[in-house]
Amino acid sequence: MTHEDIFVEDMNRILASCDDALHTLMGKSVLVTGATGLIGSTLVNALCAFAWACTANEAEPPHVYAFVRNEAKAEAMFAGITEEILTIVVSDISDTDIADKFADHDVNYIVHAASMTSSRDFVSRPVDVINTAIAGTLNMLELARNKKCEGFIYTSTMEVYGAPETDEKI
């Protein structure tokens, strides 16, 4: 089985297990921050797969905004996804002009999955890590308030794949 086969199988499982919830997104827009990260990229791909399925069934698909810092990485990760389904938004979540980027766009849902995840940054740049988390989350909450979003989810994977230093023996 190839990596592509596994990816398609995973997307089909996600779509099947979330079928009812996904239908509430038809015709809506979803902004995903941290869209090139572990959770963000999986979510963007699943939402885009759902959008393709909607289009194939002549239903109104959701529109996905992938909020990223690295445009080249995002374009490589999401190559082949049409602009009708996905818009890549390049910015930093701690920038103050985020609302301007969405002035002409509806945002119905936000999944905030962006954060600094480098353990090296935690040690060498702790103030930047904390500031990004606080300012970025406040910016996303402010955007949600301004756009009268129907839903907001905050998530992180740091504890899932992080390597905490403890005295515990496993």
mmCIF file with all atom_site columns, C-alpha atoms in Angstrom:
data_model
loop_
_atom_site.group_PDB
_atom_site.id
_atom_site.type_symbol
_atom_site.label_atom_id
_atom_site.label_alt_id
_atom_site.label_comp_id
_atom_site.label_asym_id
_atom_site.label_entity_id
_atom_site.label_seq_id
_atom_site.pdbx_PDB_ins_code
_atom_site.Cartn_x
_atom_site.Cartn_y
_atom_site.Cartn_z
_atom_site.occupancy
_atom_site.B_iso_or_equiv
_atom_site.pdbx_formal_charge
_atom_site.auth_seq_id
_atom_site.auth_comp_id
_atom_site.auth_asym_id
_atom_site.auth_atom_id
_atom_site.pdbx_PDB_model_num
ATOM 1   C CA . MET A 1 1   ? 0.000   0.000  0.000  1.00 0.00 ? 1   MET A CA 1
ATOM 2   C CA . THR A 1 2   ? 1.448   3.400  -0.985 1.00 0.00 ? 2   THR A CA 1
ATOM 3   C CA . HIS A 1 3   ? 1.475   6.560  1.111  1.00 0.00 ? 3   HIS A CA 1
ATOM 4   C CA . GLU A 1 4   ? -1.128  8.000  -1.243 1.00 0.00 ? 4   GLU A CA 1
ATOM 5   C CA . ASP A 1 5   ? -3.383  4.952  -0.765 1.00 0.00 ? 5   ASP A CA 1
ATOM 6   C CA . ILE A 1 6   ? -3.097  5.310  3.014  1.00 0.00 ? 6   ILE A CA 1
ATOM 7   C CA . PHE A 1 7   ? -3.859  9.037  2.771  1.00 0.00 ? 7   PHE A CA 1
ATOM 8   C CA . VAL A 1 8   ? -6.984  8.428  0.658  1.00 0.00 ? 8   VAL A CA 1
ATOM 9   C CA . GLU A 1 9   ? -8.113  5.686  3.034  1.00 0.00 ? 9   GLU A CA 1
ATOM 10  C CA . ASP A 1 10  ? -7.621  8.033  6.015  1.00 0.00 ? 10  ASP A CA 1
ATOM 11  C CA . MET A 1 11  ? -9.583  10.829 4.339  1.00 0.00 ? 11  MET A CA 1
ATOM 12  C CA . ASN A 1 12  ? -12.432 8.418  3.517  1.00 0.00 ? 12  ASN A CA 1
ATOM 13  C CA . ARG A 1 13  ? -12.541 7.258  7.151  1.00 0.00 ? 13  ARG A CA 1
ATOM 14  C CA . ILE A 1 14  ? -12.602 10.844 8.404  1.00 0.00 ? 14  ILE A CA 1
ATOM 15  C CA . LEU A 1 15  ? -15.408 11.762 6.011  1.00 0.00 ? 15  LEU A CA 1
ATOM 16  C CA . ALA A 1 16  ? -17.442 8.676  6.921  1.00 0.00 ? 16  ALA A CA 1
ATOM 17  C CA . SER A 1 17  ? -17.068 9.207  10.665 1.00 0.00 ? 17  SER A CA 1
ATOM 18  C CA . CYS A 1 18  ? -17.893 12.936 10.512 1.00 0.00 ? 18  CYS A CA 1
ATOM 19  C CA . ASP A 1 19  ? -20.623 12.832 7.879  1.00 0.00 ? 19  ASP A CA 1
ATOM 20  C CA . ASP A 1 20  ? -23.372 14.551 9.899  1.00 0.00 ? 20  ASP A CA 1
ATOM 21  C CA . ALA A 1 21  ? -21.106 17.279 11.276 1.00 0.00 ? 21  ALA A CA 1
ATOM 22  C CA . LEU A 1 22  ? -19.588 18.001 7.879  1.00 0.00 ? 22  LEU A CA 1
ATOM 23  C CA . HIS A 1 23  ? -22.982 18.632 6.303  1.00 0.00 ? 23  HIS A CA 1
ATOM 24  C CA . THR A 1 24  ? -23.422 21.666 8.570  1.00 0.00 ? 24  THR A CA 1
ATOM 25  C CA . LEU A 1 25  ? -20.405 23.157 6.755  1.00 0.00 ? 25  LEU A CA 1
ATOM 26  C CA . MET A 1 26  ? -21.994 23.080 3.305  1.00 0.00 ? 26  MET A CA 1
ATOM 27  C CA . GLY A 1 27  ? -21.898 26.577 1.841  1.00 0.00 ? 27  GLY A CA 1
ATOM 28  C CA . LYS A 1 28  ? -19.909 27.874 4.824  1.00 0.00 ? 28  LYS A CA 1
ATOM 29  C CA . SER A 1 29  ? -16.302 28.982 5.179  1.00 0.00 ? 29  SER A CA 1
ATOM 30  C CA . VAL A 1 30  ? -13.736 27.538 7.555  1.00 0.00 ? 30  VAL A CA 1
ATOM 31  C CA . LEU A 1 31  ? -10.482 29.238 8.519  1.00 0.00 ? 31  LEU A CA 1
ATOM 32  C CA . VAL A 1 32  ? -7.744  26.889 9.741  1.00 0.00 ? 32  VAL A CA 1
ATOM 33  C CA . THR A 1 33  ? -4.687  28.448 11.381 1.00 0.00 ? 33  THR A CA 1
ATOM 34  C CA . GLY A 1 34  ? -1.520  26.390 11.541 1.00 0.00 ? 34  GLY A CA 1
ATOM 35  C CA . ALA A 1 35  ? -2.663  24.787 8.302  1.00 0.00 ? 35  ALA A CA 1
ATOM 36  C CA . THR A 1 36  ? 0.716   23.213 7.549  1.00 0.00 ? 36  THR A CA 1
ATOM 37  C CA . GLY A 1 37  ? 0.993   21.627 10.999 1.00 0.00 ? 37  GLY A CA 1
ATOM 38  C CA . LEU A 1 38  ? -0.059  18.141 12.061 1.00 0.00 ? 38  LEU A CA 1
ATOM 39  C CA . ILE A 1 39  ? -3.692  18.832 12.976 1.00 0.00 ? 39  ILE A CA 1
ATOM 40  C CA . GLY A 1 40  ? -4.128  21.790 10.630 1.00 0.00 ? 40  GLY A CA 1
ATOM 41  C CA . SER A 1 41  ? -2.983  20.013 7.479  1.00 0.00 ? 41  SER A CA 1
ATOM 42  C CA . THR A 1 42  ? -5.073  16.931 8.218  1.00 0.00 ? 42  THR A CA 1
ATOM 43  C CA . LEU A 1 43  ? -8.122  19.105 8.800  1.00 0.00 ? 43  LEU A CA 1
ATOM 44  C CA . VAL A 1 44  ? -7.546  21.163 5.636  1.00 0.00 ? 44  VAL A CA 1
ATOM 45  C CA . ASN A 1 45  ? -7.198  17.994 3.575  1.00 0.00 ? 45  ASN A CA 1
ATOM 46  C CA . ALA A 1 46  ? -10.334 16.456 5.110  1.00 0.00 ? 46  ALA A CA 1
ATOM 47  C CA . LEU A 1 47  ? -12.354 19.644 4.548  1.00 0.00 ? 47  LEU A CA 1
ATOM 48  C CA . CYS A 1 48  ? -11.147 19.847 0.953  1.00 0.00 ? 48  CYS A CA 1
ATOM 49  C CA . ALA A 1 49  ? -12.017 16.175 0.390  1.00 0.00 ? 49  ALA A CA 1
ATOM 50  C CA . PHE A 1 50  ? -15.501 16.935 1.718  1.00 0.00 ? 50  PHE A CA 1
ATOM 51  C CA . ALA A 1 51  ? -15.715 19.986 -0.571 1.00 0.00 ? 51  ALA A CA 1
ATOM 52  C CA . TRP A 1 52  ? -14.807 17.811 -3.574 1.00 0.00 ? 52  TRP A CA 1
ATOM 53  C CA . ALA A 1 53  ? -17.483 15.317 -2.563 1.00 0.00 ? 53  ALA A CA 1
ATOM 54  C CA . CYS A 1 54  ? -20.025 18.154 -2.311 1.00 0.00 ? 54  CYS A CA 1
ATOM 55  C CA . THR A 1 55  ? -19.080 19.414 -5.755 1.00 0.00 ? 55  THR A CA 1
ATOM 56  C CA . ALA A 1 56  ? -19.337 15.928 -7.233 1.00 0.00 ? 56  ALA A CA 1
ATOM 57  C CA . ASN A 1 57  ? -22.828 15.602 -5.727 1.00 0.00 ? 57  ASN A CA 1
ATOM 58  C CA . GLU A 1 58  ? -23.842 19.086 -6.901 1.00 0.00 ? 58  GLU A CA 1
ATOM 59  C CA . ALA A 1 59  ? -24.056 20.366 -3.318 1.00 0.00 ? 59  ALA A CA 1
ATOM 60  C CA . GLU A 1 60  ? -22.601 23.670 -2.174 1.00 0.00 ? 60  GLU A CA 1
ATOM 61  C CA . PRO A 1 61  ? -19.106 22.954 -0.834 1.00 0.00 ? 61  PRO A CA 1
ATOM 62  C CA . PRO A 1 62  ? -17.485 24.721 2.084  1.00 0.00 ? 62  PRO A CA 1
ATOM 63  C CA . HIS A 1 63  ? -14.633 27.116 1.353  1.00 0.00 ? 63  HIS A CA 1
ATOM 64  C CA . VAL A 1 64  ? -11.421 26.558 3.291  1.00 0.00 ? 64  VAL A CA 1
ATOM 65  C CA . TYR A 1 65  ? -8.927  29.259 4.255  1.00 0.00 ? 65  TYR A CA 1
ATOM 66  C CA . ALA A 1 66  ? -5.508  27.800 5.095  1.00 0.00 ? 66  ALA A CA 1
ATOM 67  C CA . PHE A 1 67  ? -3.729  30.330 7.321  1.00 0.00 ? 67  PHE A CA 1
ATOM 68  C CA . VAL A 1 68  ? 0.029   29.761 7.055  1.00 0.00 ? 68  VAL A CA 1
ATOM 69  C CA . ARG A 1 69  ? 3.405   31.442 7.544  1.00 0.00 ? 69  ARG A CA 1
ATOM 70  C CA . ASN A 1 70  ? 5.241   29.545 4.809  1.00 0.00 ? 70  ASN A CA 1
ATOM 71  C CA . GLU A 1 71  ? 3.578   29.936 1.417  1.00 0.00 ? 71  GLU A CA 1
ATOM 72  C CA . ALA A 1 72  ? 5.912   27.564 -0.439 1.00 0.00 ? 72  ALA A CA 1
ATOM 73  C CA . LYS A 1 73  ? 5.316   24.798 2.111  1.00 0.00 ? 73  LYS A CA 1
ATOM 74  C CA . ALA A 1 74  ? 1.543   25.319 1.907  1.00 0.00 ? 74  ALA A CA 1
ATOM 75  C CA . GLU A 1 75  ? 1.514   25.306 -1.887 1.00 0.00 ? 75  GLU A CA 1
ATOM 76  C CA . ALA A 1 76  ? 3.490   22.052 -1.901 1.00 0.00 ? 76  ALA A CA 1
ATOM 77  C CA . MET A 1 77  ? 1.249   20.441 0.738  1.00 0.00 ? 77  MET A CA 1
ATOM 78  C CA . PHE A 1 78  ? -1.998  21.454 -0.947 1.00 0.00 ? 78  PHE A CA 1
ATOM 79  C CA . ALA A 1 79  ? -0.941  21.231 -4.592 1.00 0.00 ? 79  ALA A CA 1
ATOM 80  C CA . GLY A 1 80  ? -3.819  20.362 -6.884 1.00 0.00 ? 80  GLY A CA 1
ATOM 81  C CA . ILE A 1 81  ? -6.573  21.798 -4.686 1.00 0.00 ? 81  ILE A CA 1
ATOM 82  C CA . THR A 1 82  ? -8.467  24.404 -6.662 1.00 0.00 ? 82  THR A CA 1
ATOM 83  C CA . GLU A 1 83  ? -8.924  28.017 -5.601 1.00 0.00 ? 83  GLU A CA 1
ATOM 84  C CA . GLU A 1 84  ? -12.689 27.503 -5.577 1.00 0.00 ? 84  GLU A CA 1
ATOM 85  C CA . ILE A 1 85  ? -12.195 25.198 -2.599 1.00 0.00 ? 85  ILE A CA 1
ATOM 86  C CA . LEU A 1 86  ? -9.044  26.479 -0.885 1.00 0.00 ? 86  LEU A CA 1
ATOM 87  C CA . THR A 1 87  ? -7.479  29.893 -0.346 1.00 0.00 ? 87  THR A CA 1
ATOM 88  C CA . ILE A 1 88  ? -4.007  30.074 1.165  1.00 0.00 ? 88  ILE A CA 1
ATOM 89  C CA . VAL A 1 89  ? -3.617  33.106 3.432  1.00 0.00 ? 89  VAL A CA 1
ATOM 90  C CA . VAL A 1 90  ? -0.006  33.959 4.262  1.00 0.00 ? 90  VAL A CA 1
ATOM 91  C CA . SER A 1 91  ? 0.485   35.811 7.532  1.00 0.00 ? 91  SER A CA 1
ATOM 92  C CA . ASP A 1 92  ? 1.580   35.445 11.120 1.00 0.00 ? 92  ASP A CA 1
ATOM 93  C CA . ILE A 1 93  ? -1.197  34.963 13.673 1.00 0.00 ? 93  ILE A CA 1
ATOM 94  C CA . SER A 1 94  ? 0.326   37.647 15.874 1.00 0.00 ? 94  SER A CA 1
ATOM 95  C CA . ASP A 1 95  ? 0.106   40.300 13.119 1.00 0.00 ? 95  ASP A CA 1
ATOM 96  C CA . THR A 1 96  ? -2.337  43.102 13.841 1.00 0.00 ? 96  THR A CA 1
ATOM 97  C CA . ASP A 1 97  ? -3.773  43.309 10.293 1.00 0.00 ? 97  ASP A CA 1
ATOM 98  C CA . ILE A 1 98  ? -5.506  39.920 10.218 1.00 0.00 ? 98  ILE A CA 1
ATOM 99  C CA . ALA A 1 99  ? -9.001  41.424 10.084 1.00 0.00 ? 99  ALA A CA 1
ATOM 100 C CA . ASP A 1 100 ? -7.964  43.358 6.951  1.00 0.00 ? 100 ASP A CA 1
ATOM 101 C CA . LYS A 1 101 ? -7.110  40.102 5.169  1.00 0.00 ? 101 LYS A CA 1
ATOM 102 C CA . PHE A 1 102 ? -10.697 38.918 5.641  1.00 0.00 ? 102 PHE A CA 1
ATOM 103 C CA . ALA A 1 103 ? -12.496 42.232 5.167  1.00 0.00 ? 103 ALA A CA 1
ATOM 104 C CA . ASP A 1 104 ? -14.203 41.004 1.983  1.00 0.00 ? 104 ASP A CA 1
ATOM 105 C CA . HIS A 1 105 ? -14.700 37.378 3.079  1.00 0.00 ? 105 HIS A CA 1
ATOM 106 C CA . ASP A 1 106 ? -17.128 35.575 5.330  1.00 0.00 ? 106 ASP A CA 1
ATOM 107 C CA . VAL A 1 107 ? -15.635 33.388 8.021  1.00 0.00 ? 107 VAL A CA 1
ATOM 108 C CA . ASN A 1 108 ? -18.196 31.073 9.593  1.00 0.00 ? 108 ASN A CA 1
ATOM 109 C CA . TYR A 1 109 ? -15.879 28.813 11.582 1.00 0.00 ? 109 TYR A CA 1
ATOM 110 C CA . ILE A 1 110 ? -12.311 29.076 12.864 1.00 0.00 ? 110 ILE A CA 1
ATOM 111 C CA . VAL A 1 111 ? -10.096 26.199 13.915 1.00 0.00 ? 111 VAL A CA 1
ATOM 112 C CA . HIS A 1 112 ? -7.086  27.731 15.632 1.00 0.00 ? 112 HIS A CA 1
ATOM 113 C CA . ALA A 1 113 ? -4.252  25.203 15.495 1.00 0.00 ? 113 ALA A CA 1
ATOM 114 C CA . ALA A 1 114 ? -1.273  27.554 15.084 1.00 0.00 ? 114 ALA A CA 1
ATOM 115 C CA . SER A 1 115 ? 1.521   27.764 17.612 1.00 0.00 ? 115 SER A CA 1
ATOM 116 C CA . MET A 1 116 ? 5.275   27.708 17.903 1.00 0.00 ? 116 MET A CA 1
ATOM 117 C CA . THR A 1 117 ? 6.162   24.074 18.493 1.00 0.00 ? 117 THR A CA 1
ATOM 118 C CA . SER A 1 118 ? 9.942   23.986 18.393 1.00 0.00 ? 118 SER A CA 1
ATOM 119 C CA . SER A 1 119 ? 11.392  22.816 21.684 1.00 0.00 ? 119 SER A CA 1
ATOM 120 C CA . ARG A 1 120 ? 14.472  24.870 20.836 1.00 0.00 ? 120 ARG A CA 1
ATOM 121 C CA . ASP A 1 121 ? 12.301  28.028 20.685 1.00 0.00 ? 121 ASP A CA 1
ATOM 122 C CA . PHE A 1 122 ? 10.767  27.161 24.061 1.00 0.00 ? 122 PHE A CA 1
ATOM 123 C CA . VAL A 1 123 ? 14.242  27.434 25.586 1.00 0.00 ? 123 VAL A CA 1
ATOM 124 C CA . SER A 1 124 ? 15.844  30.180 23.494 1.00 0.00 ? 124 SER A CA 1
ATOM 125 C CA . ARG A 1 125 ? 12.791  32.399 22.814 1.00 0.00 ? 125 ARG A CA 1
ATOM 126 C CA . PRO A 1 126 ? 10.237  31.774 25.579 1.00 0.00 ? 126 PRO A CA 1
ATOM 127 C CA . VAL A 1 127 ? 8.791   35.306 25.457 1.00 0.00 ? 127 VAL A CA 1
ATOM 128 C CA . ASP A 1 128 ? 8.197   34.995 21.689 1.00 0.00 ? 128 ASP A CA 1
ATOM 129 C CA . VAL A 1 129 ? 6.515   31.621 22.193 1.00 0.00 ? 129 VAL A CA 1
ATOM 130 C CA . ILE A 1 130 ? 4.178   32.992 24.856 1.00 0.00 ? 130 ILE A CA 1
ATOM 131 C CA . ASN A 1 131 ? 3.516   36.226 22.953 1.00 0.00 ? 131 ASN A CA 1
ATOM 132 C CA . THR A 1 132 ? 2.665   34.329 19.768 1.00 0.00 ? 132 THR A CA 1
ATOM 133 C CA . ALA A 1 133 ? 0.273   32.082 21.657 1.00 0.00 ? 133 ALA A CA 1
ATOM 134 C CA . ILE A 1 134 ? -1.447  34.948 23.445 1.00 0.00 ? 134 ILE A CA 1
ATOM 135 C CA . ALA A 1 135 ? -1.488  37.567 20.670 1.00 0.00 ? 135 ALA A CA 1
ATOM 136 C CA . GLY A 1 136 ? -2.328  34.975 18.017 1.00 0.00 ? 136 GLY A CA 1
ATOM 137 C CA . THR A 1 137 ? -5.221  33.541 19.976 1.00 0.00 ? 137 THR A CA 1
ATOM 138 C CA . LEU A 1 138 ? -6.545  37.007 20.814 1.00 0.00 ? 138 LEU A CA 1
ATOM 139 C CA . ASN A 1 139 ? -6.345  37.977 17.123 1.00 0.00 ? 139 ASN A CA 1
ATOM 140 C CA . MET A 1 140 ? -8.277  34.867 16.103 1.00 0.00 ? 140 MET A CA 1
ATOM 141 C CA . LEU A 1 141 ? -10.899 35.430 18.808 1.00 0.00 ? 141 LEU A CA 1
ATOM 142 C CA . GLU A 1 142 ? -11.251 39.054 17.701 1.00 0.00 ? 142 GLU A CA 1
ATOM 143 C CA . LEU A 1 143 ? -11.691 37.935 14.082 1.00 0.00 ? 143 LEU A CA 1
ATOM 144 C CA . ALA A 1 144 ? -14.320 35.424 15.218 1.00 0.00 ? 144 ALA A CA 1
ATOM 145 C CA . ARG A 1 145 ? -16.158 38.167 17.098 1.00 0.00 ? 145 ARG A CA 1
ATOM 146 C CA . ASN A 1 146 ? -15.976 40.620 14.193 1.00 0.00 ? 146 ASN A CA 1
ATOM 147 C CA . LYS A 1 147 ? -17.154 38.026 11.673 1.00 0.00 ? 147 LYS A CA 1
ATOM 148 C CA . LYS A 1 148 ? -19.831 36.706 14.036 1.00 0.00 ? 148 LYS A CA 1
ATOM 149 C CA . CYS A 1 149 ? -18.474 33.188 13.601 1.00 0.00 ? 149 CYS A CA 1
ATOM 150 C CA . GLU A 1 150 ? -20.746 30.263 14.325 1.00 0.00 ? 150 GLU A CA 1
ATOM 151 C CA . GLY A 1 151 ? -17.955 28.306 15.972 1.00 0.00 ? 151 GLY A CA 1
ATOM 152 C CA . PHE A 1 152 ? -14.365 28.511 17.216 1.00 0.00 ? 152 PHE A CA 1
ATOM 153 C CA . ILE A 1 153 ? -12.089 25.623 18.160 1.00 0.00 ? 153 ILE A CA 1
ATOM 154 C CA . TYR A 1 154 ? -8.656  25.973 19.758 1.00 0.00 ? 154 TYR A CA 1
ATOM 155 C CA . THR A 1 155 ? -6.387  22.960 19.588 1.00 0.00 ? 155 THR A CA 1
ATOM 156 C CA . SER A 1 156 ? -2.758  21.944 19.942 1.00 0.00 ? 156 SER A CA 1
ATOM 157 C CA . THR A 1 157 ? -0.714  18.828 19.359 1.00 0.00 ? 157 THR A CA 1
ATOM 158 C CA . MET A 1 158 ? 2.314   19.766 21.432 1.00 0.00 ? 158 MET A CA 1
ATOM 159 C CA . GLU A 1 159 ? 1.625   17.212 24.148 1.00 0.00 ? 159 GLU A CA 1
ATOM 160 C CA . VAL A 1 160 ? 0.870   14.541 21.570 1.00 0.00 ? 160 VAL A CA 1
ATOM 161 C CA . TYR A 1 161 ? 4.306   14.491 20.002 1.00 0.00 ? 161 TYR A CA 1
ATOM 162 C CA . GLY A 1 162 ? 6.387   16.590 22.380 1.00 0.00 ? 162 GLY A CA 1
ATOM 163 C CA . ALA A 1 163 ? 9.192   15.035 24.346 1.00 0.00 ? 163 ALA A CA 1
ATOM 164 C CA . PRO A 1 164 ? 8.738   16.224 27.931 1.00 0.00 ? 164 PRO A CA 1
ATOM 165 C CA . GLU A 1 165 ? 11.690  15.789 30.262 1.00 0.00 ? 165 GLU A CA 1
ATOM 166 C CA . THR A 1 166 ? 10.543  14.042 33.421 1.00 0.00 ? 166 THR A CA 1
ATOM 167 C CA . ASP A 1 167 ? 11.947  11.759 36.069 1.00 0.00 ? 167 ASP A CA 1
ATOM 168 C CA . GLU A 1 168 ? 9.278   9.164  35.327 1.00 0.00 ? 168 GLU A CA 1
ATOM 169 C CA . LYS A 1 169 ? 10.328  5.788  34.016 1.00 0.00 ? 169 LYS A CA 1
ATOM 170 C CA . ILE A 1 170 ? 8.121   4.466  31.248 1.00 0.00 ? 170 ILE A CA 1
#
